[in-house]
Amino acid sequence: MTIYGVTGATGKLGHFVLDELLQKVAAKEVVAFARDPAKLADYAAMGVDVRAADYDQPEKLPAAFDGVDRLLLISGSALGERPRQHQAVIDAAKAAGVSYMAYTSILDAPNTPIKLGEEHRATEKSLAESGLTYDLLRNGWYNENYIGSLGPQIEAGVITGAAGKGKISSASRSDLAAGAATVLVNGKGGDIYELAGDTAWTMDEFAAEVSRQSGKPVKYVDMSEADYTQSLEQVGLPDFIAKVVANSGYSTSKDALFNDSGTLGKLIGRPTTPISQTIAKALGK
């Protein structure tokens, strides 16, 4: 029996991966890792083996990974700490005898101008040097990244950013989770999957779609990276996070989030979720 492990299972992507994985293999074949296993009680009740695993407690990770054959490393959320944390997971997986790993990286990791790419490149390098068999899941942005502030944006009639006319090939979390679960079960190692949505759109088109669905005039206002950073700080984002968000936005203007390979749709065997559908769900339609 092959045992499949999923790290970060309580995260925004992790629980979708578990749901997709449980459609492919039996619950007794799945191990879900989380800092707080109590948050996975529903999955434990289904028969999933729920174990404690903290990226910041590397000494405990080899025992946690014991018996796992194939492991999905979902990138952590602690910006600036991820290369160290991911290295701990890779080292522990190797020590525990894990035979295969998949890692959720960033779209076009070697070349992306998005500063967050540096941390993903570091982890890809660690995997390459580990001697483990692995595949890379280079994920584009989630549809859900764009709908968190729709209410205030519709009220103001303005969506701001620094994305210019850049094309965005986003997909839903459930789409990317389905891709991750598929590769975790079937991946052979040595492959790189550039995973993005089927249909690209611009922020002008996003604003037009929000306007159409809400019935209220909404426009996109483009800003410089510096001005966008300042505007984010003014609404309460910490300086570091504001810079990361603004840089990602500005990098979008260089098509850093565009990919027309169709790899994700082919991998999951269905079209990816259009941004219009995610907007409709956010608006309760």
GROMACS .gro file of C-alpha atoms in nm:
model
  285
    1MET     CA    1   0.000   0.000   0.000
    2THR     CA    2   0.134   0.344  -0.099
    3ILE     CA    3   0.106   0.616   0.165
    4TYR     CA    4   0.053   0.973   0.048
    5GLY     CA    5   0.141   1.270   0.268
    6VAL     CA    6   0.025   1.632   0.241
    7THR     CA    7   0.199   1.907   0.437
    8GLY     CA    8   0.024   2.230   0.530
    9ALA     CA    9  -0.305   2.044   0.515
   10THR     CA   10  -0.501   2.309   0.709
   11GLY     CA   11  -0.398   2.587   0.470
   12LYS     CA   12  -0.610   2.749   0.202
   13LEU     CA   13  -0.476   2.507  -0.061
   14GLY     CA   14  -0.414   2.207   0.164
   15HIS     CA   15  -0.771   2.111   0.246
   16PHE     CA   16  -0.863   2.128  -0.124
   17VAL     CA   17  -0.574   1.891  -0.198
   18LEU     CA   18  -0.701   1.649   0.067
   19ASP     CA   19  -1.049   1.656  -0.082
   20GLU     CA   20  -0.913   1.585  -0.430
   21LEU     CA   21  -0.676   1.316  -0.305
   22LEU     CA   22  -0.956   1.135  -0.122
   23GLN     CA   23  -1.137   1.100  -0.455
   24LYS     CA   24  -0.836   0.909  -0.588
   25VAL     CA   25  -0.715   0.692  -0.298
   26ALA     CA   26  -0.854   0.546   0.023
   27ALA     CA   27  -0.846   0.755   0.341
   28LYS     CA   28  -0.623   0.496   0.509
   29GLU     CA   29  -0.358   0.574   0.247
   30VAL     CA   30  -0.349   0.945   0.330
   31VAL     CA   31  -0.146   1.126   0.596
   32ALA     CA   32  -0.230   1.492   0.660
   33PHE     CA   33   0.023   1.712   0.837
   34ALA     CA   34  -0.055   2.028   1.032
   35ARG     CA   35   0.085   2.233   1.317
   36ASP     CA   36  -0.250   2.185   1.493
   37PRO     CA   37  -0.391   1.840   1.411
   38ALA     CA   38  -0.716   1.926   1.591
   39LYS     CA   39  -0.807   2.143   1.294
   40LEU     CA   40  -0.822   1.828   1.081
   41ALA     CA   41  -1.062   1.639   1.306
   42ASP     CA   42  -1.314   1.599   1.023
   43TYR     CA   43  -1.054   1.424   0.809
   44ALA     CA   44  -0.940   1.208   1.100
   45ALA     CA   45  -1.302   1.096   1.137
   46MET     CA   46  -1.292   0.983   0.773
   47GLY     CA   47  -0.990   0.762   0.845
   48VAL     CA   48  -0.711   0.998   0.739
   49ASP     CA   49  -0.396   0.967   0.951
   50VAL     CA   50  -0.353   1.316   1.097
   51ARG     CA   51  -0.010   1.402   1.235
   52ALA     CA   52   0.157   1.705   1.388
   53ALA     CA   53   0.428   1.864   1.175
   54ASP     CA   54   0.577   2.211   1.218
   55TYR     CA   55   0.827   2.344   0.966
   56ASP     CA   56   0.994   2.524   1.257
   57GLN     CA   57   1.051   2.203   1.455
   58PRO     CA   58   1.284   2.019   1.216
   59GLU     CA   59   1.397   1.769   1.477
   60LYS     CA   60   1.045   1.621   1.491
   61LEU     CA   61   0.983   1.599   1.117
   62PRO     CA   62   1.163   1.270   1.036
   63ALA     CA   63   0.945   1.081   1.284
   64ALA     CA   64   0.633   1.256   1.154
   65PHE     CA   65   0.714   1.147   0.797
   66ASP     CA   66   0.783   0.786   0.894
   67GLY     CA   67   0.605   0.544   0.662
   68VAL     CA   68   0.516   0.808   0.401
   69ASP     CA   69   0.605   0.706   0.045
   70ARG     CA   70   0.498   1.011  -0.154
   71LEU     CA   71   0.495   1.360  -0.005
   72LEU     CA   72   0.349   1.688  -0.126
   73LEU     CA   73   0.533   1.990   0.012
   74ILE     CA   74   0.295   2.283   0.002
   75SER     CA   75   0.503   2.598   0.032
   76GLY     CA   76   0.478   2.768   0.370
   77SER     CA   77   0.322   3.106   0.436
   78ALA     CA   78   0.604   3.262   0.641
   79LEU     CA   79   0.760   3.493   0.386
   80GLY     CA   80   1.135   3.521   0.431
   81GLU     CA   81   1.149   3.193   0.625
   82ARG     CA   82   1.043   2.949   0.358
   83PRO     CA   83   1.382   2.842   0.217
   84ARG     CA   84   1.493   2.735   0.566
   85GLN     CA   85   1.161   2.570   0.646
   86HIS     CA   86   1.141   2.386   0.317
   87GLN     CA   87   1.499   2.265   0.355
   88ALA     CA   88   1.398   2.114   0.689
   89VAL     CA   89   1.112   1.926   0.522
   90ILE     CA   90   1.334   1.801   0.241
   91ASP     CA   91   1.603   1.683   0.484
   92ALA     CA   92   1.345   1.509   0.701
   93ALA     CA   93   1.178   1.342   0.404
   94LYS     CA   94   1.513   1.205   0.292
   95ALA     CA   95   1.592   1.083   0.644
   96ALA     CA   96   1.249   0.916   0.671
   97GLY     CA   97   1.290   0.728   0.343
   98VAL     CA   98   1.026   0.918   0.145
   99SER     CA   99   1.062   0.796  -0.213
  100TYR     CA  100   0.900   1.087  -0.397
  101MET     CA  101   0.816   1.454  -0.342
  102ALA     CA  102   0.616   1.719  -0.525
  103TYR     CA  103   0.654   2.089  -0.445
  104THR     CA  104   0.423   2.385  -0.508
  105SER     CA  105   0.652   2.645  -0.663
  106ILE     CA  106   0.576   2.961  -0.864
  107LEU     CA  107   0.500   3.000  -1.234
  108ASP     CA  108   0.820   3.018  -1.442
  109ALA     CA  109   1.033   3.013  -1.126
  110PRO     CA  110   1.375   3.052  -1.293
  111ASN     CA  111   1.277   3.369  -1.478
  112THR     CA  112   0.993   3.534  -1.287
  113PRO     CA  113   1.051   3.898  -1.188
  114ILE     CA  114   0.826   3.846  -0.886
  115LYS     CA  115   1.048   3.879  -0.581
  116LEU     CA  116   0.874   3.588  -0.412
  117GLY     CA  117   1.032   3.375  -0.682
  118GLU     CA  118   1.364   3.392  -0.502
  119GLU     CA  119   1.234   3.172  -0.220
  120HIS     CA  120   1.090   2.920  -0.463
  121ARG     CA  121   1.412   2.909  -0.663
  122ALA     CA  122   1.598   2.832  -0.340
  123THR     CA  123   1.366   2.540  -0.266
  124GLU     CA  124   1.390   2.407  -0.621
  125LYS     CA  125   1.769   2.415  -0.582
  126SER     CA  126   1.745   2.227  -0.251
  127LEU     CA  127   1.534   1.959  -0.414
  128ALA     CA  128   1.778   1.929  -0.705
  129GLU     CA  129   2.064   1.876  -0.460
  130SER     CA  130   1.872   1.637  -0.233
  131GLY     CA  131   1.898   1.323  -0.446
  132LEU     CA  132   1.524   1.269  -0.405
  133THR     CA  133   1.287   1.189  -0.689
  134TYR     CA  134   1.058   1.489  -0.730
  135ASP     CA  135   0.831   1.692  -0.957
  136LEU     CA  136   0.775   2.068  -0.955
  137LEU     CA  137   0.428   2.221  -0.957
  138ARG     CA  138   0.484   2.580  -1.068
  139ASN     CA  139   0.154   2.739  -0.977
  140GLY     CA  140   0.012   3.061  -1.115
  141TRP     CA  141  -0.201   3.291  -0.901
  142TYR     CA  142  -0.535   3.182  -0.756
  143ASN     CA  143  -0.860   3.339  -0.879
  144GLU     CA  144  -0.935   3.390  -0.512
  145ASN     CA  145  -0.641   3.631  -0.477
  146TYR     CA  146  -0.847   3.892  -0.658
  147ILE     CA  147  -1.186   3.880  -0.489
  148GLY     CA  148  -1.104   3.947  -0.121
  149SER     CA  149  -1.192   4.319  -0.138
  150LEU     CA  150  -1.474   4.317  -0.392
  151GLY     CA  151  -1.728   4.474  -0.154
  152PRO     CA  152  -1.529   4.791  -0.080
  153GLN     CA  153  -1.405   4.807  -0.439
  154ILE     CA  154  -1.759   4.797  -0.578
  155GLU     CA  155  -1.867   5.059  -0.326
  156ALA     CA  156  -1.579   5.285  -0.427
  157GLY     CA  157  -1.617   5.204  -0.796
  158VAL     CA  158  -1.241   5.163  -0.823
  159ILE     CA  159  -0.994   4.875  -0.824
  160THR     CA  160  -0.632   4.986  -0.793
  161GLY     CA  161  -0.314   4.801  -0.879
  162ALA     CA  162   0.012   4.812  -1.071
  163ALA     CA  163  -0.056   4.536  -1.324
  164GLY     CA  164  -0.089   4.759  -1.630
  165LYS     CA  165  -0.214   4.563  -1.931
  166GLY     CA  166  -0.047   4.243  -1.813
  167LYS     CA  167  -0.227   3.917  -1.882
  168ILE     CA  168  -0.319   3.694  -1.587
  169SER     CA  169  -0.372   3.319  -1.636
  170SER     CA  170  -0.526   3.251  -1.297
  171ALA     CA  171  -0.706   2.937  -1.183
  172SER     CA  172  -0.908   2.850  -0.876
  173ARG     CA  173  -0.756   2.689  -0.569
  174SER     CA  174  -0.960   2.378  -0.637
  175ASP     CA  175  -0.817   2.360  -0.991
  176LEU     CA  176  -0.458   2.377  -0.865
  177ALA     CA  177  -0.537   2.136  -0.582
  178ALA     CA  178  -0.670   1.887  -0.834
  179GLY     CA  179  -0.345   1.922  -1.028
  180ALA     CA  180  -0.138   1.868  -0.715
  181ALA     CA  181  -0.334   1.558  -0.613
  182THR     CA  182  -0.303   1.413  -0.962
  183VAL     CA  183   0.073   1.458  -0.969
  184LEU     CA  184   0.114   1.330  -0.613
  185VAL     CA  185  -0.055   1.004  -0.714
  186ASN     CA  186   0.082   0.965  -1.066
  187GLY     CA  187   0.404   1.168  -1.090
  188LYS     CA  188   0.716   0.979  -1.193
  189GLY     CA  189   0.975   1.246  -1.107
  190GLY     CA  190   1.181   1.472  -1.329
  191ASP     CA  191   0.886   1.675  -1.457
  192ILE     CA  192   0.805   2.045  -1.432
  193TYR     CA  193   0.442   2.148  -1.455
  194GLU     CA  194   0.370   2.513  -1.538
  195LEU     CA  195   0.017   2.534  -1.401
  196ALA     CA  196  -0.215   2.820  -1.495
  197GLY     CA  197  -0.570   2.890  -1.603
  198ASP     CA  198  -0.699   2.829  -1.954
  199THR     CA  199  -0.814   3.186  -2.015
  200ALA     CA  200  -0.603   3.495  -1.952
  201TRP     CA  201  -0.747   3.833  -1.856
  202THR     CA  202  -0.629   4.183  -1.765
  203MET     CA  203  -0.722   4.397  -1.467
  204ASP     CA  204  -0.926   4.622  -1.698
  205GLU     CA  205  -1.124   4.316  -1.803
  206PHE     CA  206  -1.155   4.206  -1.441
  207ALA     CA  207  -1.300   4.543  -1.341
  208ALA     CA  208  -1.541   4.533  -1.636
  209GLU     CA  209  -1.661   4.188  -1.531
  210VAL     CA  210  -1.710   4.301  -1.170
  211SER     CA  211  -1.906   4.599  -1.301
  212ARG     CA  212  -2.121   4.378  -1.523
  213GLN     CA  213  -2.205   4.132  -1.249
  214SER     CA  214  -2.259   4.389  -0.973
  215GLY     CA  215  -2.454   4.629  -1.190
  216LYS     CA  216  -2.241   4.917  -1.064
  217PRO     CA  217  -1.969   5.111  -1.244
  218VAL     CA  218  -1.623   4.982  -1.149
  219LYS     CA  219  -1.298   5.080  -1.319
  220TYR     CA  220  -0.938   4.974  -1.285
  221VAL     CA  221  -0.688   5.247  -1.196
  222ASP     CA  222  -0.325   5.162  -1.265
  223MET     CA  223  -0.049   5.298  -1.044
  224SER     CA  224   0.329   5.284  -1.024
  225GLU     CA  225   0.476   5.015  -0.801
  226ALA     CA  226   0.585   5.279  -0.548
  227ASP     CA  227   0.246   5.451  -0.537
  228TYR     CA  228   0.064   5.120  -0.509
  229THR     CA  229   0.290   5.021  -0.220
  230GLN     CA  230   0.212   5.347  -0.044
  231SER     CA  231  -0.162   5.304  -0.097
  232LEU     CA  232  -0.149   4.955   0.053
  233GLU     CA  233   0.039   5.082   0.355
  234GLN     CA  234  -0.222   5.355   0.400
  235VAL     CA  235  -0.497   5.095   0.432
  236GLY     CA  236  -0.304   4.910   0.700
  237LEU     CA  237  -0.083   4.652   0.531
  238PRO     CA  238   0.258   4.609   0.698
  239ASP     CA  239   0.544   4.761   0.497
  240PHE     CA  240   0.695   4.426   0.396
  241ILE     CA  241   0.364   4.277   0.283
  242ALA     CA  242   0.270   4.592   0.095
  243LYS     CA  243   0.597   4.576  -0.098
  244VAL     CA  244   0.548   4.209  -0.181
  245VAL     CA  245   0.192   4.266  -0.307
  246ALA     CA  246   0.290   4.573  -0.510
  247ASN     CA  247   0.588   4.396  -0.662
  248SER     CA  248   0.372   4.103  -0.762
  249GLY     CA  249   0.128   4.347  -0.919
  250TYR     CA  250   0.395   4.535  -1.111
  251SER     CA  251   0.553   4.208  -1.225
  252THR     CA  252   0.213   4.117  -1.366
  253SER     CA  253   0.250   4.410  -1.606
  254LYS     CA  254   0.544   4.215  -1.753
  255ASP     CA  255   0.320   3.909  -1.805
  256ALA     CA  256   0.483   3.725  -1.514
  257LEU     CA  257   0.147   3.553  -1.447
  258PHE     CA  258   0.068   3.462  -1.807
  259ASN     CA  259   0.098   3.109  -1.940
  260ASP     CA  260  -0.096   2.965  -2.231
  261SER     CA  261   0.031   2.606  -2.224
  262GLY     CA  262  -0.301   2.463  -2.105
  263THR     CA  263  -0.106   2.217  -1.888
  264LEU     CA  264  -0.335   2.243  -1.586
  265GLY     CA  265  -0.656   2.176  -1.776
  266LYS     CA  266  -0.498   1.877  -1.948
  267LEU     CA  267  -0.367   1.747  -1.616
  268ILE     CA  268  -0.702   1.761  -1.437
  269GLY     CA  269  -0.907   1.657  -1.739
  270ARG     CA  270  -1.143   1.955  -1.742
  271PRO     CA  271  -1.142   2.327  -1.816
  272THR     CA  272  -1.009   2.548  -1.537
  273THR     CA  273  -1.246   2.779  -1.350
  274PRO     CA  274  -1.292   3.114  -1.527
  275ILE     CA  275  -1.246   3.430  -1.322
  276SER     CA  276  -1.606   3.528  -1.400
  277GLN     CA  277  -1.729   3.221  -1.210
  278THR     CA  278  -1.517   3.307  -0.905
  279ILE     CA  279  -1.648   3.665  -0.913
  280ALA     CA  280  -2.005   3.537  -0.929
  281LYS     CA  281  -1.948   3.312  -0.629
  282ALA     CA  282  -1.796   3.600  -0.432
  283LEU     CA  283  -2.101   3.812  -0.510
  284GLY     CA  284  -2.335   3.535  -0.397
  285LYS     CA  285  -2.469   3.454  -0.742
   0.00000   0.00000   0.00000
